[in-house]
Tab-separated table of C-alpha atoms in Angstrom:
chain	number	residue	atom	x	y	z
A	1	MET	CA	-0.113	0.100	-0.587
A	2	PHE	CA	2.939	2.468	0.834
A	3	PRO	CA	3.018	3.830	-3.496
A	4	VAL	CA	-0.729	4.617	-2.775
A	5	ASP	CA	0.087	6.580	0.655
A	6	THR	CA	2.570	8.362	-0.874
A	7	ILE	CA	-0.108	9.267	-3.893
A	8	LYS	CA	-2.572	9.985	-1.336
A	9	THR	CA	-0.027	12.323	0.787
A	10	ARG	CA	0.418	14.388	-1.948
A	11	LEU	CA	-2.518	14.487	-3.239
A	12	GLN	CA	-3.833	15.889	-0.006
A	13	MET	CA	-1.213	18.283	0.101
A	14	GLY	CA	-2.417	19.676	-2.988
A	15	GLN	CA	1.029	19.036	-4.857
A	16	PRO	CA	0.620	19.494	-8.875
A	17	ASN	CA	2.912	15.690	-9.310
A	18	ALA	CA	1.278	13.449	-7.323
A	19	PHE	CA	0.869	10.741	-9.581
A	20	SER	CA	4.664	11.197	-10.456
A	21	PHE	CA	6.685	7.607	-10.012
A	22	ASP	CA	9.536	9.629	-8.457
A	23	GLY	CA	10.418	9.053	-4.917
A	24	LEU	CA	6.787	6.773	-4.332
A	25	TYR	CA	8.694	4.960	-1.456
A	26	LYS	CA	10.028	7.380	0.135
A	27	GLY	CA	9.889	7.231	3.720
A	28	VAL	CA	9.444	3.129	3.579
A	29	GLY	CA	12.075	2.464	6.560
A	30	GLY	CA	10.439	5.203	9.011
A	31	SER	CA	7.068	3.530	8.157
A	32	LEU	CA	7.669	0.048	8.878
A	33	PHE	CA	9.715	1.113	11.883
A	34	GLY	CA	6.740	2.956	12.991
A	35	GLN	CA	3.517	0.890	11.936
A	36	VAL	CA	4.741	-2.804	12.952
A	37	PRO	CA	5.357	-1.735	16.381
A	38	TYR	CA	2.329	-0.016	16.652
A	39	GLY	CA	0.101	-2.828	14.855
A	40	VAL	CA	1.402	-5.374	18.408
A	41	LEU	CA	0.502	-2.316	20.674
A	42	THR	CA	-2.828	-1.086	19.352
A	43	PHE	CA	-3.832	-5.021	18.365
A	44	GLY	CA	-2.653	-6.733	21.139
A	45	SER	CA	-3.914	-4.069	23.858
A	46	TYR	CA	-7.170	-3.985	22.324
A	47	GLU	CA	-7.513	-7.827	22.526
A	48	MET	CA	-6.680	-7.153	26.277
A	49	TYR	CA	-9.053	-4.638	27.014
A	50	LYS	CA	-11.595	-6.200	25.140
A	51	THR	CA	-11.277	-9.503	27.300
A	52	THR	CA	-11.140	-7.287	30.247
A	53	PHE	CA	-14.097	-5.274	29.825
A	54	LEU	CA	-16.191	-8.350	28.743
A	55	GLU	CA	-15.739	-9.639	32.056
A	56	ARG	CA	-16.022	-6.862	33.850
A	57	PHE	CA	-19.444	-5.369	32.099
A	58	PRO	CA	-21.377	-8.555	31.481
A	59	ASN	CA	-24.143	-6.666	30.406
A	60	VAL	CA	-23.649	-3.638	28.251
A	61	LYS	CA	-23.711	-4.578	24.691
A	62	PRO	CA	-20.646	-5.910	23.202
A	63	ALA	CA	-20.610	-3.483	20.290
A	64	PHE	CA	-19.903	-0.669	23.070
A	65	VAL	CA	-17.132	-2.881	24.820
A	66	TYR	CA	-15.615	-3.619	21.658
A	67	ALA	CA	-15.779	0.257	21.077
A	68	LEU	CA	-14.262	1.212	23.881
A	69	ALA	CA	-11.923	-1.618	24.024
A	70	ALA	CA	-10.609	-0.274	20.394
A	71	ILE	CA	-10.478	3.525	21.803
A	72	CYS	CA	-8.233	2.371	24.282
A	73	GLY	CA	-6.192	0.240	21.938
A	74	ASP	CA	-5.183	3.020	19.326
A	75	ILE	CA	-4.199	5.716	22.181
A	76	THR	CA	-2.042	2.875	23.747
A	77	GLY	CA	-0.221	2.602	20.316
A	78	SER	CA	-0.458	6.379	19.625
A	79	GLY	CA	2.432	7.708	21.485
A	80	TRP	CA	4.674	5.197	19.399
A	81	LEU	CA	3.141	5.872	15.797
A	82	CYS	CA	3.234	9.962	15.728
A	83	PRO	CA	6.380	10.292	15.216
A	84	SER	CA	7.028	7.732	12.628
A	85	GLU	CA	4.432	9.213	10.853
A	86	VAL	CA	5.669	12.745	11.283
A	87	VAL	CA	8.756	11.765	9.445
A	88	LYS	CA	7.050	9.561	6.845
A	89	GLN	CA	4.396	12.091	5.310
A	90	GLN	CA	7.173	15.298	5.236
A	91	THR	CA	9.270	12.720	3.565
A	92	GLN	CA	6.659	11.697	0.920
A	93	ALA	CA	5.681	15.046	0.399
A	94	GLY	CA	9.077	15.896	-1.019
A	95	MET	CA	10.100	17.979	2.581
A	96	TYR	CA	13.148	15.359	3.104
A	97	ALA	CA	15.082	13.233	0.847
A	98	SER	CA	15.627	10.465	3.438
A	99	THR	CA	13.843	9.057	6.295
A	100	GLY	CA	17.304	9.520	8.065
A	101	ASP	CA	17.516	13.462	6.726
A	102	ALA	CA	13.824	14.090	8.460
A	103	VAL	CA	14.326	12.995	11.536
A	104	ARG	CA	17.705	15.060	11.649
A	105	GLY	CA	15.541	18.040	10.208
A	106	ILE	CA	12.687	18.108	12.385
A	107	PHE	CA	14.630	17.591	15.694
A	108	GLN	CA	16.987	20.525	13.940
A	109	LYS	CA	14.173	22.791	13.987
A	110	LYS	CA	11.854	21.676	16.769
A	111	GLY	CA	13.526	19.239	18.560
A	112	LEU	CA	11.786	16.553	20.058
A	113	SER	CA	7.713	18.340	19.953
A	114	GLY	CA	8.650	18.622	16.297
A	115	PHE	CA	7.867	14.597	16.152
A	116	TYR	CA	4.429	15.117	17.908
A	117	GLN	CA	3.562	18.038	15.687
A	118	GLY	CA	-0.175	16.859	14.973
A	119	TYR	CA	-0.542	14.524	17.159
A	120	MET	CA	-4.301	15.326	18.217
A	121	GLY	CA	-5.142	15.504	14.469
A	122	GLY	CA	-3.815	11.857	13.841
A	123	LEU	CA	-6.232	10.686	17.581
A	124	ALA	CA	-9.390	12.695	15.633
A	125	ARG	CA	-8.190	10.209	12.605
A	126	ASP	CA	-6.925	6.754	14.055
A	127	VAL	CA	-9.672	6.879	17.037
A	128	PRO	CA	-12.584	6.763	14.741
A	129	PHE	CA	-11.182	4.896	11.852
A	130	ARG	CA	-9.835	2.336	14.808
A	131	VAL	CA	-13.457	2.014	16.355
A	132	ALA	CA	-15.135	1.775	12.815
A	133	GLN	CA	-12.894	-0.877	11.856
A	134	LEU	CA	-13.010	-2.558	14.955
A	135	VAL	CA	-16.208	-3.072	15.764
A	136	SER	CA	-17.891	-3.548	12.043
A	137	PHE	CA	-15.157	-6.213	11.803
A	138	GLU	CA	-16.333	-7.968	15.126
A	139	ILE	CA	-20.151	-7.509	14.149
A	140	THR	CA	-19.437	-8.628	10.491
A	141	LYS	CA	-17.646	-11.586	11.553
A	142	ASN	CA	-20.450	-12.452	14.878
A	143	PHE	CA	-23.369	-12.002	11.817
A	144	TYR	CA	-21.340	-14.408	9.625
A	145	LEU	CA	-20.657	-17.306	12.148
A	146	ARG	CA	-24.233	-17.144	13.401
A	147	SER	CA	-24.957	-17.494	9.646
A	148	LYS	CA	-22.948	-20.786	9.548
A	149	ARG	CA	-24.503	-22.079	12.297
A	150	LYS	CA	-27.669	-21.582	11.190
A	151	SER	CA	-26.920	-22.710	7.778
A	152	GLY	CA	-26.163	-26.577	9.361
A	153	THR	CA	-23.015	-26.493	6.871
A	154	VAL	CA	-20.545	-26.737	10.267
A	155	GLN	CA	-20.467	-29.742	12.882
A	156	GLY	CA	-20.274	-28.790	16.621
A	157	GLU	CA	-20.604	-25.961	18.223
A	158	LYS	CA	-17.437	-23.992	17.583
A	159	VAL	CA	-17.232	-22.360	14.446
A	160	ASN	CA	-14.545	-20.329	13.296
A	161	LEU	CA	-13.595	-18.388	10.434
A	162	SER	CA	-11.160	-19.355	7.619
A	163	ALA	CA	-8.160	-17.248	6.715
A	164	VAL	CA	-10.379	-15.934	3.763
A	165	GLU	CA	-12.969	-15.700	5.577
A	166	SER	CA	-11.509	-13.219	7.784
A	167	ALA	CA	-10.040	-11.695	4.912
A	168	ILE	CA	-13.209	-10.146	3.519
A	169	CYS	CA	-14.496	-9.637	7.287
A	170	GLY	CA	-11.649	-7.347	7.616
A	171	ALA	CA	-12.150	-5.903	3.950
A	172	VAL	CA	-15.610	-4.687	4.794
A	173	ALA	CA	-14.613	-2.954	8.095
A	174	GLY	CA	-11.604	-1.993	6.306
A	175	SER	CA	-13.249	0.243	3.707
A	176	LEU	CA	-16.274	1.452	5.530
A	177	SER	CA	-13.646	3.061	8.668
A	178	ALA	CA	-11.601	4.269	5.585
A	179	ALA	CA	-14.785	5.872	3.414
A	180	ILE	CA	-15.652	7.850	7.128
A	181	THR	CA	-12.712	8.880	8.415
A	182	SER	CA	-11.380	10.009	4.857
A	183	PRO	CA	-11.536	13.906	6.012
A	184	LEU	CA	-10.200	13.674	9.368
A	185	ASP	CA	-7.140	11.873	7.705
A	186	ARG	CA	-6.382	15.026	5.468
A	187	ILE	CA	-6.772	17.185	8.395
A	188	LYS	CA	-3.817	14.834	9.843
A	189	THR	CA	-2.002	15.048	6.744
A	190	LEU	CA	-1.563	18.429	7.103
A	191	LEU	CA	-1.037	19.113	10.453
A	192	MET	CA	1.873	16.883	10.609
A	193	THR	CA	3.588	18.649	6.993
A	194	ASP	CA	2.759	21.947	7.766
A	195	SER	CA	1.228	22.499	11.189
A	196	VAL	CA	2.111	26.513	11.260
A	197	ALA	CA	0.038	27.470	8.542
A	198	TYR	CA	-3.002	25.277	9.399
A	199	GLY	CA	-3.165	26.800	13.142
A	200	GLY	CA	-1.648	23.519	14.835
A	201	THR	CA	-5.067	22.514	16.134
A	202	VAL	CA	-7.607	20.037	14.554
A	203	GLY	CA	-10.304	23.098	14.775
A	204	SER	CA	-7.924	25.522	13.038
A	205	CYS	CA	-7.137	23.332	10.436
A	206	ILE	CA	-10.583	22.341	9.671
A	207	SER	CA	-11.635	26.545	9.830
A	208	LYS	CA	-8.604	27.155	7.206
A	209	ILE	CA	-10.012	24.350	4.620
A	210	TRP	CA	-13.410	25.000	4.930
A	211	ARG	CA	-12.653	29.050	4.347
A	212	ASP	CA	-10.284	28.163	0.991
A	213	GLU	CA	-11.771	24.965	-0.546
A	214	GLY	CA	-15.422	25.035	1.248
A	215	MET	CA	-16.891	20.940	1.927
A	216	ALA	CA	-14.573	19.897	-1.666
A	217	GLY	CA	-11.533	20.234	1.060
């Protein structure tokens, strides 16, 4: 997905050369350094939160428990993700020639705080995305498992999804969550790549986009 992610970042920044092949994989090293531990932290803690909350709040509807566990899981991983996202997106945007240059440049300009510019914008995107993704995945998965039980195509009480079925449920959940959070993703990109120009906060960024581009922005 990395070439597509680079094109997306360029489009969100309004760059005229968004589909250029040059530099499509810029920032991939920093992205891997951030995304792999972030995935472990987010999804690992999500399962722990979900199990704990289901045991502690047995009378609460599962969908609410999934949502709360998703929020907690994403916040757990966000502290690690934000610096790598800032480095990746500024490299993708052509502001730096390489991941190493981006790390050095950001630190020289703003110190450690520079790696957390747009942090709230990231949370504003990632938390709704993760809630929509994991809740819709759990609901889709449970609906499909119930359908398999009723159809009588499986034997025994314990029914599991195959790898293909899990992938289909994941694709449905991912498509839904991406569509819902697309505007928030642009806000995160703008805050991480040009925080000063967009006021440094989610609210000021929304206001500037609305003034300059209207709803289409």
